Short mmCIF file of C-alpha atoms in Angstrom, two decimals:
data_model
loop_
_atom_site.label_atom_id
_atom_site.label_comp_id
_atom_site.label_asym_id
_atom_site.label_seq_id
_atom_site.Cartn_x
_atom_site.Cartn_y
_atom_site.Cartn_z
CA MET A 1091 0.00 0.00 0.00
CA PRO A 1092 1.48 3.40 -0.92
CA THR A 1093 2.20 5.80 1.88
CA PRO A 1094 -0.59 8.39 2.10
CA GLU A 1095 0.57 11.89 1.27
CA VAL A 1096 0.17 14.40 4.09
CA GLN A 1097 -0.34 17.93 2.86
CA PRO A 1098 1.52 20.61 4.86
CA SER A 1099 -0.48 23.50 6.20
CA PRO A 1100 -0.41 26.84 4.34
CA GLU A 1101 1.48 28.33 7.30
CA ALA A 1102 4.18 25.67 7.01
CA GLU A 1103 4.43 26.16 3.26
CA ALA A 1104 4.99 29.88 3.78
CA ARG A 1105 7.87 29.40 6.20
CA PRO A 1106 11.51 29.38 5.11
CA PRO A 1107 13.51 26.20 5.84
CA SER A 1108 13.49 25.55 9.59
CA HIS A 1109 14.48 22.80 11.99
CA LEU A 1110 11.07 23.27 13.65
CA PHE A 1111 9.33 21.41 10.84
CA TYR A 1112 6.54 20.20 13.11
CA LEU A 1113 5.46 23.67 14.28
CA SER A 1114 3.24 24.69 11.43
CA SER A 1115 1.72 27.86 12.86
CA LEU A 1116 3.27 28.66 16.24
CA ARG A 1117 5.80 31.43 15.83
CA ARG A 1118 8.01 32.61 18.67
CA PRO A 1119 10.53 35.47 18.71
CA LEU A 1120 14.19 34.76 18.05
CA VAL A 1121 16.14 34.46 21.29
CA ASP A 1122 19.21 36.66 21.68
CA ARG A 1123 20.64 35.97 25.14
CA ALA A 1124 19.81 34.69 28.61
CA GLU A 1125 21.10 35.52 32.08
CA GLY A 1126 19.89 34.48 35.50
CA ILE A 1127 16.13 33.90 35.28
CA TYR A 1128 15.66 36.05 32.16
CA PHE A 1129 15.68 35.74 28.38
CA TRP A 1130 15.98 38.60 25.89
CA THR A 1131 14.88 38.34 22.28
CA LYS A 1132 16.32 39.94 19.16
CA ASP A 1133 13.47 42.43 19.12
CA GLY A 1134 14.35 43.61 22.64
CA ARG A 1135 11.65 41.86 24.70
CA ARG A 1136 12.47 40.40 28.11
CA PHE A 1137 10.94 37.17 29.45
CA ILE A 1138 11.04 35.65 32.92
CA ASP A 1139 11.84 31.96 32.67
CA GLY A 1140 9.16 30.84 35.12
CA SER A 1141 9.47 27.18 34.20
CA SER A 1142 13.25 26.83 33.72
CA GLY A 1143 12.45 25.81 30.14
CA PRO A 1144 10.88 22.37 30.64
CA MET A 1145 12.19 22.33 34.23
CA VAL A 1146 15.83 22.23 33.13
CA ALA A 1147 17.70 25.45 33.98
CA ASN A 1148 17.97 24.79 37.73
CA ILE A 1149 20.93 27.08 38.38
CA GLY A 1150 19.84 29.80 35.96
CA HIS A 1151 21.25 30.90 32.64
CA SER A 1152 24.79 31.98 31.69
CA ASN A 1153 26.44 31.11 35.01
CA ARG A 1154 29.99 32.33 34.48
CA ASN A 1155 31.67 29.61 36.53
CA VAL A 1156 29.97 26.85 34.55
CA LEU A 1157 30.84 28.49 31.24
CA ASP A 1158 34.47 28.89 32.31
CA ALA A 1159 34.65 25.22 33.35
CA MET A 1160 33.28 24.20 29.96
CA LYS A 1161 35.78 26.42 28.18
CA ARG A 1162 38.65 24.84 30.11
CA GLN A 1163 37.43 21.41 29.08
CA MET A 1164 36.96 22.49 25.48
CA ASP A 1165 40.60 23.49 25.40
CA LYS A 1166 41.50 19.90 26.35
CA THR A 1167 39.03 17.65 24.53
CA THR A 1168 35.34 17.73 23.74
CA PHE A 1169 34.93 14.02 23.01
CA ALA A 1170 36.46 10.76 24.15
CA TYR A 1171 34.67 7.48 23.51
CA ARG A 1172 34.08 5.51 26.69
CA LEU A 1173 35.34 2.21 25.22
CA HIS A 1174 38.64 3.83 24.27
CA PHE A 1175 39.37 6.08 27.25
CA GLU A 1176 38.25 7.01 30.73
CA ASN A 1177 37.99 10.75 31.22
CA GLU A 1178 38.51 12.83 34.32
CA PRO A 1179 35.27 14.88 34.23
CA ALA A 1180 33.13 11.74 34.04
CA GLU A 1181 34.96 10.09 36.93
CA GLU A 1182 34.83 13.23 39.07
CA LEU A 1183 31.16 13.78 38.33
CA ALA A 1184 30.34 10.18 39.20
CA ARG A 1185 32.04 10.59 42.59
CA ALA A 1186 30.38 13.93 43.27
CA LEU A 1187 26.97 12.61 42.29
CA ALA A 1188 27.26 9.41 44.32
CA HIS A 1189 28.08 11.55 47.36
CA LYS A 1190 24.67 13.27 47.03
CA LEU A 1191 22.66 10.09 46.43
CA PRO A 1192 21.36 7.55 48.96
CA GLU A 1193 24.11 5.38 50.42
CA GLY A 1194 25.31 2.61 48.14
CA MET A 1195 24.11 4.13 44.87
CA ASP A 1196 27.62 4.44 43.53
CA ARG A 1197 27.43 2.98 40.03
CA ILE A 1198 26.71 5.77 37.56
CA PHE A 1199 26.05 5.60 33.82
CA PHE A 1200 25.93 8.95 32.04
CA VAL A 1201 23.61 9.61 29.09
CA SER A 1202 22.43 12.63 27.13
CA GLY A 1203 18.87 13.13 28.40
CA GLY A 1204 15.89 11.93 30.38
CA SER A 1205 14.49 9.44 27.87
CA GLU A 1206 17.89 7.75 27.64
CA ALA A 1207 18.11 7.73 31.43
CA THR A 1208 14.77 6.01 32.06
CA GLU A 1209 15.31 3.55 29.23
CA SER A 1210 18.73 2.74 30.66
CA CYS A 1211 17.07 2.03 34.01
CA ILE A 1212 14.67 -0.54 32.61
CA LYS A 1213 17.42 -2.18 30.56
CA LEU A 1214 19.63 -2.50 33.64
CA ALA A 1215 16.71 -3.93 35.60
CA ARG A 1216 16.03 -6.55 32.94
CA GLN A 1217 19.68 -7.57 32.69
CA TRP A 1218 19.84 -7.90 36.49
CA ALA A 1219 16.83 -10.22 36.43
CA VAL A 1220 18.37 -12.44 33.75
CA ALA A 1221 21.75 -12.47 35.51
CA THR A 1222 20.13 -13.56 38.79
CA GLY A 1223 18.14 -16.41 37.27
CA GLN A 1224 14.80 -14.60 36.97
CA PRO A 1225 14.30 -14.39 33.20
CA LYS A 1226 10.49 -14.46 33.47
CA ARG A 1227 10.54 -10.97 35.00
CA TRP A 1228 10.00 -8.38 32.27
CA LYS A 1229 6.94 -6.26 33.08
CA VAL A 1230 7.53 -2.72 34.32
CA ILE A 1231 4.45 -1.37 36.07
CA THR A 1232 3.96 2.37 35.69
CA ARG A 1233 1.35 4.93 36.72
CA PHE A 1234 -1.42 6.50 34.70
CA PRO A 1235 -0.98 9.30 33.93
CA SER A 1236 2.79 9.58 33.86
CA TYR A 1237 5.58 10.64 31.55
CA HIS A 1238 8.96 8.92 31.34
CA GLY A 1239 10.27 9.88 27.92
CA GLY A 1240 9.76 9.96 24.18
CA THR A 1241 11.84 7.04 22.88
CA LEU A 1242 9.92 3.81 22.27
CA GLY A 1243 11.29 2.11 25.39
CA SER A 1244 10.54 5.03 27.68
CA LEU A 1245 7.22 5.67 25.94
CA ALA A 1246 6.18 2.08 26.68
CA ILE A 1247 6.32 2.94 30.39
CA THR A 1248 4.61 6.31 29.91
CA GLY A 1249 0.95 6.54 30.86
CA ASP A 1250 -0.20 9.11 28.33
CA ASP A 1251 -2.69 8.19 25.60
CA ALA A 1252 -2.10 11.33 23.56
CA LEU A 1253 1.62 10.63 23.24
CA ALA A 1254 1.58 6.84 23.00
CA GLU A 1255 -1.41 5.88 20.86
CA THR A 1256 0.22 6.43 17.47
CA PHE A 1257 3.22 4.31 18.41
CA THR A 1258 1.51 1.47 20.29
CA PRO A 1259 1.98 -1.06 17.42
CA LEU A 1260 5.75 -0.47 17.63
CA MET A 1261 6.17 -1.27 21.31
CA ARG A 1262 5.00 -3.45 24.17
CA VAL A 1263 2.87 -1.27 26.40
CA MET A 1264 3.32 -1.96 30.11
CA PRO A 1265 0.65 -2.37 32.82
CA THR A 1266 -0.45 0.70 34.79
CA VAL A 1267 -1.88 1.65 38.16
CA PRO A 1268 -3.65 4.95 38.90
CA ALA A 1269 -1.46 7.89 39.87
CA PRO A 1270 -2.19 8.87 43.51
CA ALA A 1271 -4.44 11.88 42.85
CA ALA A 1272 -5.86 11.57 46.36
CA TRP A 1273 -6.92 15.24 46.49
CA ARG A 1274 -9.67 14.44 43.98
CA ASP A 1275 -11.22 11.61 46.00
CA ARG A 1276 -14.56 12.22 47.64
CA ASP A 1277 -14.75 9.60 50.40
CA ASN A 1278 -14.51 9.32 54.16
CA LEU A 1279 -10.87 8.24 54.21
CA SER A 1280 -8.04 10.30 55.66
CA MET A 1281 -5.19 11.31 53.35
CA GLU A 1282 -3.02 8.71 55.09
CA GLN A 1283 -5.59 6.02 54.33
CA ARG A 1284 -5.88 7.17 50.74
CA GLY A 1285 -2.11 6.94 50.34
CA ILE A 1286 -2.20 3.33 51.52
CA ARG A 1287 -5.11 2.57 49.20
CA TYR A 1288 -3.27 3.92 46.15
CA ALA A 1289 -0.11 2.03 47.07
CA ASP A 1290 -2.08 -1.18 47.53
CA MET A 1291 -3.26 -0.83 43.94
CA LEU A 1292 0.32 -1.73 43.01
CA GLU A 1293 0.09 -4.97 44.96
CA ASP A 1294 -3.23 -5.78 43.30
CA LYS A 1295 -1.69 -5.20 39.89
CA ILE A 1296 1.35 -7.35 40.71
CA GLN A 1297 -0.92 -10.21 41.70
CA ALA A 1298 -3.09 -9.77 38.61
CA GLU A 1299 -0.06 -9.78 36.28
CA GLY A 1300 1.64 -12.66 38.08
CA PRO A 1301 4.40 -11.74 40.58
CA GLU A 1302 6.95 -13.90 38.78
CA SER A 1303 6.55 -11.74 35.64
CA VAL A 1304 6.92 -8.31 37.24
CA LEU A 1305 10.37 -6.74 37.02
CA ALA A 1306 9.99 -3.20 38.37
CA PHE A 1307 7.74 -0.31 39.31
CA ILE A 1308 8.66 3.16 38.02
CA MET A 1309 7.34 6.42 39.48
CA GLU A 1310 8.13 10.10 39.86
CA PRO A 1311 8.33 10.91 43.60
CA VAL A 1312 7.04 14.39 42.74
CA GLY A 1313 5.10 14.39 39.51
CA GLY A 1314 6.23 16.16 36.40
CA ALA A 1315 4.38 17.41 33.34
CA ALA A 1316 1.90 14.53 33.19
CA THR A 1317 0.47 15.28 36.64
CA ALA A 1318 1.55 18.88 37.27
CA ALA A 1319 3.74 18.32 40.35
CA LEU A 1320 1.44 15.74 41.95
CA VAL A 1321 2.52 14.71 45.46
CA ALA A 1322 1.10 11.54 47.02
CA PRO A 1323 0.03 11.34 50.67
CA ASP A 1324 3.06 10.68 52.89
CA SER A 1325 1.91 7.12 53.65
CA TYR A 1326 2.18 6.16 49.99
CA TYR A 1327 5.96 6.12 49.72
CA ALA A 1328 6.88 3.71 52.51
CA ARG A 1329 4.08 1.34 51.48
CA ILE A 1330 5.33 1.28 47.87
CA ARG A 1331 8.82 0.41 49.09
CA GLU A 1332 7.39 -2.34 51.29
CA ILE A 1333 5.38 -3.86 48.43
CA CYS A 1334 8.36 -3.85 46.06
CA ASP A 1335 10.47 -5.62 48.69
CA ARG A 1336 7.71 -8.15 49.39
CA TYR A 1337 7.57 -9.25 45.76
CA GLY A 1338 11.26 -8.85 44.95
CA ILE A 1339 10.68 -6.20 42.27
CA LEU A 1340 12.86 -3.17 41.70
CA LEU A 1341 11.71 0.35 42.55
CA ILE A 1342 12.83 2.88 39.93
CA HIS A 1343 12.54 6.58 40.73
CA ASP A 1344 12.31 8.84 37.72
CA GLU A 1345 13.96 11.98 39.12
CA VAL A 1346 14.57 13.53 35.71
CA MET A 1347 12.42 16.52 36.65
CA SER A 1348 12.28 16.34 40.46
CA GLY A 1349 15.98 15.60 41.03
CA ALA A 1350 19.11 17.75 41.21
CA GLY A 1351 17.78 19.90 44.05
CA ARG A 1352 14.62 21.32 42.49
CA THR A 1353 12.26 20.16 45.26
CA GLY A 1354 14.41 21.40 48.16
CA LYS A 1355 16.17 18.04 48.54
CA PHE A 1356 18.68 16.60 46.11
CA LEU A 1357 16.17 13.89 45.18
CA GLY A 1358 12.43 14.21 45.41
CA GLY A 1359 12.29 10.84 47.15
CA ASP A 1360 14.52 12.19 49.92
CA HIS A 1361 11.50 14.03 51.38
CA TRP A 1362 10.15 10.65 52.50
CA ASN A 1363 13.45 8.80 53.02
CA CYS A 1364 12.23 6.51 50.27
CA LYS A 1365 15.26 4.77 48.83
CA PRO A 1366 14.84 3.42 45.29
CA ASP A 1367 16.82 0.61 43.69
CA ILE A 1368 17.59 2.65 40.56
CA VAL A 1369 17.42 6.40 39.89
CA ALA A 1370 17.12 8.29 36.61
CA LEU A 1371 18.41 11.87 36.54
CA SER A 1372 18.69 14.52 33.83
CA LYS A 1373 17.37 18.05 33.18
CA GLY A 1374 18.72 19.96 36.21
CA LEU A 1375 21.84 17.77 36.35
CA GLY A 1376 23.21 19.57 33.29
CA SER A 1377 20.96 22.59 33.92
CA GLY A 1378 20.75 23.29 30.20
CA TYR A 1379 24.47 23.86 29.73
CA ALA A 1380 25.01 20.51 28.02
CA PRO A 1381 22.86 17.44 27.23
CA LEU A 1382 23.34 15.26 30.30
CA GLY A 1383 21.54 12.57 32.24
CA ALA A 1384 22.44 9.65 34.46
CA LEU A 1385 21.39 6.28 35.77
CA ALA A 1386 22.46 5.52 39.34
CA ALA A 1387 22.31 2.09 40.99
CA PRO A 1388 24.11 -0.01 43.61
CA MET A 1389 26.83 -2.45 42.64
CA ARG A 1390 24.58 -5.47 43.30
CA LEU A 1391 22.49 -4.58 40.24
CA ALA A 1392 25.51 -4.09 38.00
CA SER A 1393 27.28 -7.35 38.81
CA GLY A 1394 25.76 -9.06 35.76
CA GLY A 1395 27.23 -6.48 33.40
CA PHE A 1396 25.43 -3.88 31.33
CA GLN A 1397 24.93 -4.50 27.63
CA HIS A 1398 24.08 -0.95 26.74
CA GLY A 1399 25.65 2.22 25.46
CA HIS A 1400 25.34 5.53 23.65
CA THR A 1401 27.89 7.41 21.59
CA TYR A 1402 27.85 10.37 23.97
CA ALA A 1403 27.72 8.37 27.21
CA GLY A 1404 30.14 10.01 29.64
CA ASN A 1405 31.02 12.80 27.22
CA PRO A 1406 33.83 14.84 28.86
CA LEU A 1407 32.39 18.25 27.94
CA ALA A 1408 28.91 17.38 29.20
CA CYS A 1409 30.35 15.90 32.39
CA ALA A 1410 32.54 18.96 32.97
CA ALA A 1411 29.38 21.07 32.72
CA GLY A 1412 27.53 18.77 35.13
CA LEU A 1413 30.38 18.86 37.64
CA ALA A 1414 30.40 22.67 37.53
CA VAL A 1415 26.61 22.75 37.96
CA LEU A 1416 26.86 20.64 41.13
CA SER A 1417 29.66 22.88 42.38
CA GLU A 1418 27.57 26.02 41.83
CA MET A 1419 24.61 24.37 43.50
CA ASP A 1420 26.73 23.88 46.60
CA ARG A 1421 28.49 27.26 46.44
CA LEU A 1422 25.23 29.18 46.20
CA ASP A 1423 23.34 26.86 48.57
CA LEU A 1424 20.65 26.50 45.93
CA ILE A 1425 18.90 23.45 47.39
CA ALA A 1426 18.18 25.42 50.57
CA ASN A 1427 17.05 28.36 48.45
CA ALA A 1428 14.72 26.09 46.49
CA ALA A 1429 13.13 24.99 49.76
CA THR A 1430 12.80 28.53 51.15
CA MET A 1431 11.64 30.19 47.94
CA GLY A 1432 9.36 27.23 47.28
CA ASP A 1433 7.53 27.97 50.52
CA VAL A 1434 7.13 31.60 49.45
CA LEU A 1435 5.95 30.68 45.97
CA ILE A 1436 3.41 28.06 47.01
CA ALA A 1437 1.94 30.49 49.56
CA GLU A 1438 1.53 33.08 46.79
CA LEU A 1439 -0.09 30.51 44.47
CA LYS A 1440 -2.51 29.49 47.21
CA ALA A 1441 -3.42 33.16 47.63
CA LEU A 1442 -4.22 33.25 43.91
CA GLN A 1443 -6.33 30.13 44.42
CA LYS A 1444 -8.57 32.07 46.81
CA ARG A 1445 -8.90 34.86 44.27
CA PHE A 1446 -9.57 32.49 41.39
CA PRO A 1447 -11.67 29.57 42.67
CA PHE A 1448 -11.41 27.72 39.35
CA ILE A 1449 -7.93 26.77 40.63
CA ALA A 1450 -8.94 23.55 42.39
CA ASP A 1451 -5.54 22.46 43.70
CA VAL A 1452 -2.06 23.87 44.27
CA ARG A 1453 0.68 21.31 44.94
CA GLY A 1454 4.32 20.33 44.69
CA LYS A 1455 7.59 20.56 46.58
CA GLY A 1456 10.21 23.29 46.56
CA LEU A 1457 10.34 24.97 43.16
CA LEU A 1458 8.44 22.23 41.34
CA LEU A 1459 4.87 23.48 41.74
CA GLY A 1460 1.64 23.01 39.85
CA ALA A 1461 -1.96 24.15 39.91
CA GLU A 1462 -4.99 22.42 38.41
CA MET A 1463 -7.89 24.36 36.90
CA VAL A 1464 -11.51 23.21 36.66
CA ALA A 1465 -14.85 24.65 35.57
CA ASP A 1466 -16.57 23.76 38.84
CA PRO A 1467 -14.37 23.62 41.98
CA GLU A 1468 -16.99 21.67 43.93
CA ALA A 1469 -17.77 18.96 41.39
CA LEU A 1470 -14.25 19.18 39.85
CA THR A 1471 -15.84 19.33 36.42
CA PRO A 1472 -13.10 19.90 33.84
CA ILE A 1473 -13.04 22.96 31.63
CA ALA A 1474 -14.31 22.08 28.16
CA PRO A 1475 -11.31 20.99 26.05
CA ALA A 1476 -12.43 23.19 23.18
CA LYS A 1477 -11.71 26.25 25.33
CA LYS A 1478 -8.00 25.32 25.46
CA ALA A 1479 -7.71 26.87 28.91
CA THR A 1480 -4.13 25.78 29.56
CA GLN A 1481 -2.80 27.11 26.27
CA ARG A 1482 -4.75 30.33 26.62
CA LEU A 1483 -3.28 30.93 30.08
CA LEU A 1484 0.23 30.22 28.81
CA ASP A 1485 -0.37 32.64 25.93
CA HIS A 1486 -1.62 35.39 28.27
CA ALA A 1487 1.45 34.97 30.48
CA TYR A 1488 3.80 34.89 27.49
CA ALA A 1489 2.31 38.11 26.13
CA ARG A 1490 3.12 39.69 29.50
CA GLY A 1491 6.71 38.45 29.50
CA LEU A 1492 6.44 35.29 31.63
CA ILE A 1493 7.04 31.69 30.56
CA ILE A 1494 5.16 29.01 32.49
CA TYR A 1495 4.46 25.39 31.61
CA GLY A 1496 1.35 23.29 31.19
CA ARG A 1497 -0.26 20.34 29.45
CA LYS A 1498 -3.23 18.03 29.90
CA VAL A 1499 -3.10 16.01 33.13
CA LYS A 1500 -5.50 13.14 32.39
CA GLY A 1501 -3.45 11.00 30.08
CA GLY A 1502 -2.60 13.96 27.89
CA VAL A 1503 -6.20 14.22 26.71
CA ASP A 1504 -8.16 16.14 29.34
CA GLY A 1505 -7.64 18.36 32.39
CA ASP A 1506 -5.98 21.78 32.61
CA ASN A 1507 -3.03 22.87 34.70
CA PHE A 1508 -0.07 25.18 34.83
CA MET A 1509 3.33 24.63 36.39
CA VAL A 1510 5.62 27.22 37.96
CA ALA A 1511 9.21 26.06 38.36
CA PRO A 1512 11.68 28.96 38.08
CA PRO A 1513 15.44 28.57 38.40
CA MET A 1514 16.64 27.81 41.93
CA ILE A 1515 18.44 31.17 42.10
CA ILE A 1516 15.15 33.09 42.23
CA THR A 1517 14.61 35.81 44.85
CA ARG A 1518 11.52 36.99 46.75
CA GLU A 1519 11.33 40.10 44.59
CA GLN A 1520 11.41 38.04 41.40
CA ILE A 1521 8.68 35.76 42.77
CA GLY A 1522 6.58 38.86 43.34
CA GLU A 1523 7.12 39.90 39.73
CA MET A 1524 6.05 36.46 38.51
CA ILE A 1525 2.98 36.28 40.72
CA ALA A 1526 1.77 39.68 39.51
CA ILE A 1527 1.90 38.47 35.91
CA ILE A 1528 0.24 35.15 36.74
CA GLY A 1529 -2.53 37.04 38.52
CA ASP A 1530 -3.10 39.33 35.54
CA SER A 1531 -3.06 36.32 33.20
CA LEU A 1532 -5.60 34.41 35.30
CA GLU A 1533 -7.78 37.52 35.33
CA ALA A 1534 -7.65 37.67 31.54
CA LEU A 1535 -8.38 33.94 31.28
CA ALA A 1536 -11.37 34.19 33.63
CA GLU A 1537 -12.84 37.03 31.60
CA GLU A 1538 -12.21 35.26 28.30
CA LEU A 1539 -13.69 31.89 29.37
CA ASP A 1540 -16.26 33.14 31.88
CA LEU A 1541 -14.62 31.40 34.84
CA PRO A 1542 -15.47 32.32 38.46
CA VAL A 1543 -13.53 35.05 40.28
CA ALA A 1544 -13.89 35.82 44.00
CA GLY A 1545 -15.54 39.13 44.81
#
């Protein structure tokens, strides 16, 4: 059968050659430079980076010490293949990173991004199972909704219909359990009881799939884009760890977005002393200065070897950038600042919630915060998808010089939210500037879509 011809849109036809071939109509200004929490465009406009890009630029833009470290490495070598040489930046970064991770997680494999990191985690888990005489274990249970990456392996463990449906024939989709959106539940249970109930759904799923076939459970300790910084009840985390231990399955924490200090701890899971078996890191680890991610695991999982690799694994320039990022994080005490400024920011967002009752929930940890919007805050009725509330809010903020983040939170198909996750260097004054713009943008959205506003 011949491949059907897809006609480009008139907007796309009118554009000159561009690497953004998939953006047929969305036009953004040309960026000129960035510094701290700000961007400037060629036409002279200034934008506050209120989402650190897609939650990447943890230490802010154009940090001089990081740039100088990269320049020093560039003067030595920008590439050395891991099968031919070890390189000093990779070894130093591995040691520095292991020092910040839970005890025993001292085997590090560097990659170029979050999708590579999560896919590396599930490949290591599978090889461990085979090496230890458990070849029947192959299923990785994930949560719905969730997001763990865009490659086919990471997409198979992503609970997002909008992203996965087209590619389902190309991959083996893994079993899911509901994400712990306990704030939505209307029952007589306490939050602690709800946390246990959501965790026990994992045990039910393990039994339904057959415990001998289940390899791992993957979760974000603090949710990312798929759930807008969802945080489970405290009781959830210890129970999940207990269930994984009971059935001999591996617990994988996807800390691509929540890790590297963003939540006020180095790892999101550290808030609950919940120790995973394998951790995926990226985004804030390189902080946008170089493509960088990592898998971290204890030696017991690596004893069977690791048949895996990428051309840029352990790249010396990327690792030099990552090492400098960790150094700046320590020098500027940015994890503590993320915790302190996170408290300020969430209090300001909750104040906006009182002003705009269509904000049904404000949540998150540190500087990874989200808010969910609904048409009816009592019944939690979603805003009609045709109104495109999330995109309209993002557009209103962008027009006022603020970048925030948002996407659908019910499997990528329904539900409206926005995320606020500025660089960890942010100050109280800059938070005030952001909140003023968010307030004006919510006001414009409410007027445009006829949403309720407090008197």
